[in-house]
mmCIF file of N, CA and C in Angstrom:
data_model
loop_
_atom_site.group_PDB
_atom_site.id
_atom_site.type_symbol
_atom_site.label_atom_id
_atom_site.label_comp_id
_atom_site.label_asym_id
_atom_site.label_seq_id
_atom_site.Cartn_x
_atom_site.Cartn_y
_atom_site.Cartn_z
ATOM 1 N N ALA A 69 101.843 121.074 139.151
ATOM 2 C CA ALA A 69 100.883 120.268 138.415
ATOM 3 C C ALA A 69 99.735 121.119 137.883
ATOM 4 N N GLU A 70 99.259 122.095 138.679
ATOM 5 C CA GLU A 70 98.121 122.878 138.204
ATOM 6 C C GLU A 70 98.474 123.716 136.976
ATOM 7 N N ASN A 71 99.741 124.078 136.820
ATOM 8 C CA ASN A 71 100.173 124.822 135.636
ATOM 9 C C ASN A 71 100.271 123.922 134.408
ATOM 10 N N MET A 72 100.308 122.647 134.623
ATOM 11 C CA MET A 72 100.438 121.693 133.521
ATOM 12 C C MET A 72 99.207 120.802 133.442
ATOM 13 N N TYR A 73 98.050 121.360 133.715
ATOM 14 C CA TYR A 73 96.777 120.659 133.563
ATOM 15 C C TYR A 73 96.689 119.404 134.428
ATOM 16 N N PHE A 74 97.437 119.380 135.532
ATOM 17 C CA PHE A 74 97.436 118.266 136.481
ATOM 18 C C PHE A 74 97.916 116.955 135.861
ATOM 19 N N PHE A 75 98.731 117.049 134.789
ATOM 20 C CA PHE A 75 99.338 115.846 134.222
ATOM 21 C C PHE A 75 100.417 115.337 135.168
ATOM 22 N N SER A 76 100.621 114.041 135.170
ATOM 23 C CA SER A 76 101.702 113.462 135.969
ATOM 24 C C SER A 76 103.045 113.778 135.311
ATOM 25 N N ASP A 77 104.128 113.583 136.048
ATOM 26 C CA ASP A 77 105.461 113.778 135.473
ATOM 27 C C ASP A 77 105.646 112.893 134.241
ATOM 28 N N LEU A 78 105.162 111.655 134.323
ATOM 29 C CA LEU A 78 105.286 110.746 133.186
ATOM 30 C C LEU A 78 104.567 111.317 131.965
ATOM 31 N N ALA A 79 103.334 111.746 132.139
ATOM 32 C CA ALA A 79 102.560 112.283 131.020
ATOM 33 C C ALA A 79 103.231 113.517 130.422
ATOM 34 N N LEU A 80 103.826 114.334 131.263
ATOM 35 C CA LEU A 80 104.477 115.551 130.781
ATOM 36 C C LEU A 80 105.741 115.268 129.977
ATOM 37 N N THR A 81 106.376 114.146 130.226
ATOM 38 C CA THR A 81 107.653 113.864 129.561
ATOM 39 C C THR A 81 107.542 112.839 128.430
ATOM 40 N N LEU A 82 106.369 112.300 128.179
ATOM 41 C CA LEU A 82 106.227 111.266 127.144
ATOM 42 C C LEU A 82 106.661 111.727 125.764
ATOM 43 N N ASN A 83 106.456 112.980 125.444
ATOM 44 C CA ASN A 83 106.778 113.470 124.108
ATOM 45 C C ASN A 83 108.121 114.205 124.055
ATOM 46 N N GLU A 84 108.913 114.121 125.110
ATOM 47 C CA GLU A 84 110.218 114.776 125.113
ATOM 48 C C GLU A 84 111.132 114.116 124.091
ATOM 49 N N PRO A 85 111.851 114.916 123.320
ATOM 50 C CA PRO A 85 112.777 114.344 122.323
ATOM 51 C C PRO A 85 113.844 113.475 122.992
ATOM 52 N N GLU A 86 114.284 112.480 122.269
ATOM 53 C CA GLU A 86 115.337 111.580 122.738
ATOM 54 C C GLU A 86 116.303 111.370 121.577
ATOM 55 N N GLU A 87 117.561 111.315 121.866
ATOM 56 C CA GLU A 87 118.555 111.113 120.819
ATOM 57 C C GLU A 87 118.653 109.640 120.452
ATOM 58 N N ARG A 88 119.123 109.390 119.234
ATOM 59 C CA ARG A 88 119.451 108.056 118.752
ATOM 60 C C ARG A 88 118.232 107.142 118.572
ATOM 61 N N VAL A 89 117.062 107.717 118.321
ATOM 62 C CA VAL A 89 115.865 106.908 118.078
ATOM 63 C C VAL A 89 115.639 106.779 116.575
ATOM 64 N N ALA A 90 114.776 105.859 116.201
ATOM 65 C CA ALA A 90 114.467 105.644 114.790
ATOM 66 C C ALA A 90 113.897 106.924 114.175
ATOM 67 N N PRO A 91 114.181 107.164 112.909
ATOM 68 C CA PRO A 91 113.635 108.356 112.253
ATOM 69 C C PRO A 91 112.118 108.313 112.112
ATOM 70 N N THR A 92 111.514 107.186 112.420
ATOM 71 C CA THR A 92 110.061 107.062 112.386
ATOM 72 C C THR A 92 109.421 107.299 113.755
ATOM 73 N N ASP A 93 110.217 107.586 114.763
ATOM 74 C CA ASP A 93 109.708 107.825 116.120
ATOM 75 C C ASP A 93 108.756 109.020 116.089
ATOM 76 N N SER A 94 107.586 108.863 116.651
ATOM 77 C CA SER A 94 106.578 109.922 116.571
ATOM 78 C C SER A 94 107.017 111.212 117.254
ATOM 79 N N ARG A 95 107.984 111.137 118.157
ATOM 80 C CA ARG A 95 108.471 112.352 118.799
ATOM 81 C C ARG A 95 109.233 113.237 117.824
ATOM 82 N N LEU A 96 109.574 112.704 116.660
ATOM 83 C CA LEU A 96 110.290 113.473 115.653
ATOM 84 C C LEU A 96 109.357 114.116 114.629
ATOM 85 N N ARG A 97 108.053 113.939 114.809
ATOM 86 C CA ARG A 97 107.106 114.530 113.856
ATOM 87 C C ARG A 97 107.322 116.035 113.789
ATOM 88 N N PRO A 98 107.614 116.540 112.607
ATOM 89 C CA PRO A 98 107.903 117.969 112.505
ATOM 90 C C PRO A 98 106.712 118.857 112.865
ATOM 91 N N ASP A 99 105.495 118.403 112.603
ATOM 92 C CA ASP A 99 104.338 119.226 112.961
ATOM 93 C C ASP A 99 104.195 119.338 114.475
ATOM 94 N N GLN A 100 104.468 118.262 115.188
ATOM 95 C CA GLN A 100 104.391 118.315 116.657
ATOM 96 C C GLN A 100 105.460 119.231 117.229
ATOM 97 N N ARG A 101 106.664 119.129 116.687
ATOM 98 C CA ARG A 101 107.754 119.983 117.170
ATOM 99 C C ARG A 101 107.398 121.454 116.963
ATOM 100 N N LEU A 102 106.831 121.786 115.791
ATOM 101 C CA LEU A 102 106.426 123.167 115.526
ATOM 102 C C LEU A 102 105.318 123.604 116.478
ATOM 103 N N MET A 103 104.346 122.724 116.700
ATOM 104 C CA MET A 103 103.247 123.055 117.602
ATOM 105 C C MET A 103 103.765 123.318 119.011
ATOM 106 N N GLU A 104 104.678 122.454 119.472
ATOM 107 C CA GLU A 104 105.200 122.622 120.825
ATOM 108 C C GLU A 104 106.075 123.865 120.961
ATOM 109 N N SER A 105 106.526 124.384 119.819
ATOM 110 C CA SER A 105 107.285 125.640 119.833
ATOM 111 C C SER A 105 106.363 126.847 119.695
ATOM 112 N N GLY A 106 105.058 126.586 119.614
ATOM 113 C CA GLY A 106 104.090 127.666 119.522
ATOM 114 C C GLY A 106 103.906 128.202 118.111
ATOM 115 N N LEU A 107 104.432 127.515 117.115
ATOM 116 C CA LEU A 107 104.314 127.948 115.721
ATOM 117 C C LEU A 107 103.110 127.256 115.082
ATOM 118 N N TRP A 108 101.921 127.696 115.461
ATOM 119 C CA TRP A 108 100.678 127.022 115.100
ATOM 120 C C TRP A 108 100.425 127.007 113.603
ATOM 121 N N ASP A 109 100.610 128.129 112.927
ATOM 122 C CA ASP A 109 100.347 128.177 111.489
ATOM 123 C C ASP A 109 101.291 127.243 110.737
ATOM 124 N N GLU A 110 102.570 127.299 111.078
ATOM 125 C CA GLU A 110 103.553 126.431 110.440
ATOM 126 C C GLU A 110 103.258 124.958 110.729
ATOM 127 N N ALA A 111 102.828 124.680 111.965
ATOM 128 C CA ALA A 111 102.487 123.301 112.343
ATOM 129 C C ALA A 111 101.320 122.788 111.516
ATOM 130 N N ASN A 112 100.314 123.616 111.300
ATOM 131 C CA ASN A 112 99.157 123.200 110.497
ATOM 132 C C ASN A 112 99.540 122.937 109.048
ATOM 133 N N VAL A 113 100.403 123.767 108.488
ATOM 134 C CA VAL A 113 100.876 123.549 107.116
ATOM 135 C C VAL A 113 101.638 122.231 107.043
ATOM 136 N N GLU A 114 102.504 121.999 108.017
ATOM 137 C CA GLU A 114 103.298 120.769 108.037
ATOM 138 C C GLU A 114 102.407 119.543 108.221
ATOM 139 N N LYS A 115 101.396 119.650 109.069
ATOM 140 C CA LYS A 115 100.469 118.532 109.285
ATOM 141 C C LYS A 115 99.751 118.181 107.983
ATOM 142 N N GLN A 116 99.338 119.186 107.246
ATOM 143 C CA GLN A 116 98.678 118.943 105.966
ATOM 144 C C GLN A 116 99.624 118.243 104.990
ATOM 145 N N ARG A 117 100.893 118.669 104.979
ATOM 146 C CA ARG A 117 101.886 118.033 104.098
ATOM 147 C C ARG A 117 102.065 116.566 104.463
ATOM 148 N N LEU A 118 102.185 116.284 105.760
ATOM 149 C CA LEU A 118 102.365 114.899 106.209
ATOM 150 C C LEU A 118 101.154 114.043 105.860
ATOM 151 N N GLU A 119 99.961 114.585 106.058
ATOM 152 C CA GLU A 119 98.755 113.827 105.749
ATOM 153 C C GLU A 119 98.662 113.522 104.261
ATOM 154 N N GLU A 120 99.017 114.477 103.418
ATOM 155 C CA GLU A 120 98.980 114.230 101.974
ATOM 156 C C GLU A 120 100.031 113.196 101.582
ATOM 157 N N LYS A 121 101.173 113.235 102.226
ATOM 158 C CA LYS A 121 102.206 112.231 101.957
ATOM 159 C C LYS A 121 101.695 110.841 102.322
ATOM 160 N N GLN A 122 101.001 110.721 103.451
ATOM 161 C CA GLN A 122 100.419 109.444 103.870
ATOM 162 C C GLN A 122 99.357 108.977 102.887
ATOM 163 N N ARG A 123 98.533 109.898 102.417
ATOM 164 C CA ARG A 123 97.496 109.539 101.446
ATOM 165 C C ARG A 123 98.122 109.022 100.153
ATOM 166 N N ALA A 124 99.207 109.655 99.719
ATOM 167 C CA ALA A 124 99.876 109.236 98.486
ATOM 168 C C ALA A 124 100.447 107.826 98.637
ATOM 169 N N VAL A 125 101.007 107.526 99.782
ATOM 170 C CA VAL A 125 101.533 106.179 100.026
ATOM 171 C C VAL A 125 100.395 105.164 100.017
ATOM 172 N N ARG A 126 99.283 105.510 100.657
ATOM 173 C CA ARG A 126 98.117 104.610 100.663
ATOM 174 C C ARG A 126 97.613 104.363 99.251
ATOM 175 N N ARG A 127 97.518 105.428 98.444
ATOM 176 C CA ARG A 127 97.050 105.266 97.054
ATOM 177 C C ARG A 127 98.007 104.377 96.262
ATOM 178 N N ARG A 128 99.310 104.549 96.473
ATOM 179 C CA ARG A 128 100.289 103.725 95.766
ATOM 180 C C ARG A 128 100.139 102.264 96.160
ATOM 181 N N ARG A 129 99.970 101.988 97.461
ATOM 182 C CA ARG A 129 99.795 100.602 97.913
ATOM 183 C C ARG A 129 98.519 99.997 97.351
ATOM 184 N N GLU A 130 97.446 100.781 97.324
ATOM 185 C CA GLU A 130 96.194 100.284 96.762
ATOM 186 C C GLU A 130 96.351 99.962 95.285
ATOM 187 N N ALA A 131 97.067 100.808 94.541
ATOM 188 C CA ALA A 131 97.296 100.565 93.116
ATOM 189 C C ALA A 131 98.145 99.312 92.920
ATOM 190 N N GLU A 132 99.160 99.135 93.767
ATOM 191 C CA GLU A 132 99.993 97.936 93.682
ATOM 192 C C GLU A 132 99.174 96.678 93.961
ATOM 193 N N ALA A 133 98.241 96.767 94.909
ATOM 194 C CA ALA A 133 97.396 95.617 95.232
ATOM 195 C C ALA A 133 96.490 95.264 94.060
ATOM 196 N N VAL A 134 95.917 96.273 93.418
ATOM 197 C CA VAL A 134 95.050 96.041 92.263
ATOM 198 C C VAL A 134 95.854 95.423 91.124
ATOM 199 N N GLU A 135 97.039 95.966 90.895
ATOM 200 C CA GLU A 135 97.898 95.444 89.827
ATOM 201 C C GLU A 135 98.272 93.988 90.088
ATOM 202 N N ALA A 136 98.621 93.681 91.333
ATOM 203 C CA ALA A 136 98.971 92.302 91.676
ATOM 204 C C ALA A 136 97.775 91.382 91.466
ATOM 205 N N LEU A 137 96.600 91.830 91.865
ATOM 206 C CA LEU A 137 95.384 91.040 91.697
ATOM 207 C C LEU A 137 95.112 90.771 90.217
ATOM 208 N N GLU A 138 95.268 91.802 89.397
ATOM 209 C CA GLU A 138 95.037 91.650 87.959
ATOM 210 C C GLU A 138 96.027 90.684 87.318
ATOM 211 N N GLU A 139 97.242 90.624 87.874
ATOM 212 C CA GLU A 139 98.272 89.727 87.346
ATOM 213 C C GLU A 139 98.249 88.358 88.019
ATOM 214 N N GLY A 140 97.316 88.184 88.962
ATOM 215 C CA GLY A 140 97.203 86.914 89.657
ATOM 216 C C GLY A 140 98.308 86.661 90.661
ATOM 217 N N LYS A 141 98.930 87.720 91.132
ATOM 218 C CA LYS A 141 100.022 87.600 92.096
ATOM 219 C C LYS A 141 99.528 87.930 93.504
ATOM 220 N N ASP A 142 100.238 87.401 94.501
ATOM 221 C CA ASP A 142 99.941 87.760 95.884
ATOM 222 C C ASP A 142 100.505 89.145 96.169
ATOM 223 N N TYR A 143 99.834 89.859 97.046
ATOM 224 C CA TYR A 143 100.309 91.176 97.469
ATOM 225 C C TYR A 143 100.255 91.224 98.987
ATOM 226 N N GLU A 144 101.401 91.401 99.618
ATOM 227 C CA GLU A 144 101.456 91.391 101.077
ATOM 228 C C GLU A 144 101.097 92.732 101.690
ATOM 229 N N GLY A 145 101.288 93.814 100.963
ATOM 230 C CA GLY A 145 101.005 95.134 101.513
ATOM 231 C C GLY A 145 102.042 95.541 102.535
ATOM 232 N N TYR A 146 101.637 96.419 103.417
ATOM 233 C CA TYR A 146 102.554 96.938 104.426
ATOM 234 C C TYR A 146 102.894 95.861 105.448
ATOM 235 N N ILE A 147 104.175 95.718 105.740
ATOM 236 C CA ILE A 147 104.636 94.776 106.762
ATOM 237 C C ILE A 147 105.411 95.564 107.805
ATOM 238 N N PRO A 148 104.934 95.618 109.042
ATOM 239 C CA PRO A 148 105.658 96.354 110.085
ATOM 240 C C PRO A 148 107.072 95.806 110.273
ATOM 241 N N LEU A 149 107.993 96.710 110.599
ATOM 242 C CA LEU A 149 109.394 96.311 110.766
ATOM 243 C C LEU A 149 109.631 95.469 112.007
ATOM 244 N N TRP A 150 109.068 95.890 113.122
ATOM 245 C CA TRP A 150 109.459 95.285 114.396
ATOM 246 C C TRP A 150 108.333 94.543 115.108
ATOM 247 N N PHE A 151 107.199 94.444 114.465
ATOM 248 C CA PHE A 151 106.069 93.753 115.077
ATOM 249 C C PHE A 151 105.423 92.831 114.050
ATOM 250 N N GLU A 152 104.746 91.810 114.551
ATOM 251 C CA GLU A 152 103.965 90.949 113.674
ATOM 252 C C GLU A 152 102.598 90.738 114.315
ATOM 253 N N ARG A 153 101.615 90.568 113.468
ATOM 254 C CA ARG A 153 100.254 90.356 113.961
ATOM 255 C C ARG A 153 100.045 88.879 114.227
ATOM 256 N N LYS A 154 99.462 88.625 115.388
ATOM 257 C CA LYS A 154 99.141 87.252 115.774
ATOM 258 C C LYS A 154 97.801 87.255 116.480
ATOM 259 N N VAL A 155 97.211 86.083 116.547
ATOM 260 C CA VAL A 155 95.958 85.937 117.280
ATOM 261 C C VAL A 155 96.301 85.524 118.701
ATOM 262 N N ASP A 156 95.783 86.271 119.657
ATOM 263 C CA ASP A 156 96.013 85.960 121.063
ATOM 264 C C ASP A 156 95.337 84.631 121.384
ATOM 265 N N ALA A 157 96.092 83.711 121.951
ATOM 266 C CA ALA A 157 95.576 82.360 122.237
ATOM 267 C C ALA A 157 94.446 82.383 123.259
ATOM 268 N N VAL A 158 94.448 83.348 124.152
ATOM 269 C CA VAL A 158 93.429 83.401 125.203
ATOM 270 C C VAL A 158 92.182 84.144 124.749
ATOM 271 N N THR A 159 92.385 85.348 124.189
ATOM 272 C CA THR A 159 91.228 86.184 123.844
ATOM 273 C C THR A 159 90.744 85.987 122.410
ATOM 274 N N GLY A 160 91.603 85.459 121.560
ATOM 275 C CA GLY A 160 91.239 85.311 120.157
ATOM 276 C C GLY A 160 91.334 86.610 119.373
ATOM 277 N N GLU A 161 91.793 87.674 120.029
ATOM 278 C CA GLU A 161 91.913 88.973 119.364
ATOM 279 C C GLU A 161 93.230 89.061 118.608
ATOM 280 N N LEU A 162 93.236 89.893 117.581
ATOM 281 C CA LEU A 162 94.444 90.149 116.823
ATOM 282 C C LEU A 162 95.320 91.108 117.621
ATOM 283 N N ILE A 163 96.577 90.726 117.854
ATOM 284 C CA ILE A 163 97.495 91.556 118.619
ATOM 285 C C ILE A 163 98.787 91.738 117.827
ATOM 286 N N CYS A 164 99.572 92.722 118.205
ATOM 287 C CA CYS A 164 100.884 92.946 117.610
ATOM 288 C C CYS A 164 101.933 92.515 118.621
ATOM 289 N N VAL A 165 102.853 91.674 118.178
ATOM 290 C CA VAL A 165 103.887 91.112 119.046
ATOM 291 C C VAL A 165 105.249 91.549 118.513
ATOM 292 N N TYR A 166 106.095 92.032 119.390
ATOM 293 C CA TYR A 166 107.437 92.463 119.002
ATOM 294 C C TYR A 166 108.201 91.275 118.445
ATOM 295 N N LYS A 167 108.802 91.452 117.254
ATOM 296 C CA LYS A 167 109.535 90.349 116.633
ATOM 297 C C LYS A 167 111.042 90.565 116.629
ATOM 298 N N GLY A 168 111.473 91.674 117.208
ATOM 299 C CA GLY A 168 112.906 91.918 117.315
ATOM 300 C C GLY A 168 113.416 92.871 116.256
ATOM 301 N N GLY A 169 114.635 93.351 116.464
ATOM 302 C CA GLY A 169 115.308 94.174 115.492
ATOM 303 C C GLY A 169 115.494 95.623 115.877
ATOM 304 N N TYR A 170 114.545 96.181 116.633
ATOM 305 C CA TYR A 170 114.653 97.613 116.955
ATOM 306 C C TYR A 170 115.889 97.907 117.793
ATOM 307 N N TRP A 171 116.061 97.171 118.867
ATOM 308 C CA TRP A 171 117.166 97.479 119.790
ATOM 309 C C TRP A 171 118.504 97.241 119.120
ATOM 310 N N GLU A 172 118.561 96.260 118.224
ATOM 311 C CA GLU A 172 119.794 96.005 117.480
ATOM 312 C C GLU A 172 120.081 97.168 116.514
ATOM 313 N N ALA A 173 119.048 97.650 115.839
ATOM 314 C CA ALA A 173 119.208 98.784 114.928
ATOM 315 C C ALA A 173 119.598 100.037 115.711
ATOM 316 N N LYS A 174 119.003 100.202 116.875
ATOM 317 C CA LYS A 174 119.332 101.374 117.698
ATOM 318 C C LYS A 174 120.780 101.305 118.169
ATOM 319 N N GLU A 175 121.216 100.133 118.575
ATOM 320 C CA GLU A 175 122.602 99.963 119.027
ATOM 321 C C GLU A 175 123.588 100.318 117.905
ATOM 322 N N LYS A 176 123.288 99.863 116.687
ATOM 323 C CA LYS A 176 124.168 100.110 115.536
ATOM 324 C C LYS A 176 123.908 101.470 114.890
ATOM 325 N N GLN A 177 122.779 102.107 115.273
ATOM 326 C CA GLN A 177 122.313 103.323 114.611
ATOM 327 C C GLN A 177 122.165 103.088 113.105
ATOM 328 N N ASP A 178 121.627 101.928 112.773
ATOM 329 C CA ASP A 178 121.371 101.564 111.374
ATOM 330 C C ASP A 178 119.865 101.593 111.145
ATOM 331 N N TRP A 179 119.389 102.697 110.643
ATOM 332 C CA TRP A 179 117.961 102.871 110.405
ATOM 333 C C TRP A 179 117.623 102.724 108.930
ATOM 334 N N SER A 180 118.449 102.017 108.184
ATOM 335 C CA SER A 180 118.261 101.902 106.742
ATOM 336 C C SER A 180 116.957 101.202 106.355
ATOM 337 N N LEU A 181 116.383 100.412 107.235
ATOM 338 C CA LEU A 181 115.128 99.732 106.916
ATOM 339 C C LEU A 181 113.891 100.612 107.152
ATOM 340 N N CYS A 182 114.083 101.738 107.816
ATOM 341 C CA CYS A 182 112.946 102.608 108.149
ATOM 342 C C CYS A 182 112.468 103.372 106.920
ATOM 343 N N PRO A 183 111.169 103.414 106.723
ATOM 344 C CA PRO A 183 110.639 104.218 105.614
ATOM 345 C C PRO A 183 110.728 105.711 105.940
ATOM 346 N N ASP A 184 110.677 106.514 104.913
ATOM 347 C CA ASP A 184 110.687 107.975 105.089
ATOM 348 C C ASP A 184 109.244 108.438 105.277
ATOM 349 N N ILE A 185 108.842 108.576 106.536
ATOM 350 C CA ILE A 185 107.437 108.929 106.781
ATOM 351 C C ILE A 185 107.226 110.401 107.105
ATOM 352 N N PHE A 186 108.280 111.120 107.352
ATOM 353 C CA PHE A 186 108.116 112.550 107.660
ATOM 354 C C PHE A 186 108.645 113.398 106.529
#
């Protein structure tokens, strides 16, 4: 434990790669994989690429929202695949509730609904 900053076994294995997961699984982030391989410069370049890709998607969604508004149309924006936002009946807070689909997609290995985020 002292060699691993006193992290628990669970904490040490949380980011371990796993086969057959969605292509959007954060453990597949190429910048993290490079960093964990000790390739710091390459990881930083990759992180910058990913961040710019995210910014471009955000700008596109914002432009689509403006266009929809100008045309008097509704714009839903980003809709999570496997979760939906609901108000917690007890606390009144906005929470994300699993709506299904992930385990079925994993069983079939059908990730066609996943966006290309990396």
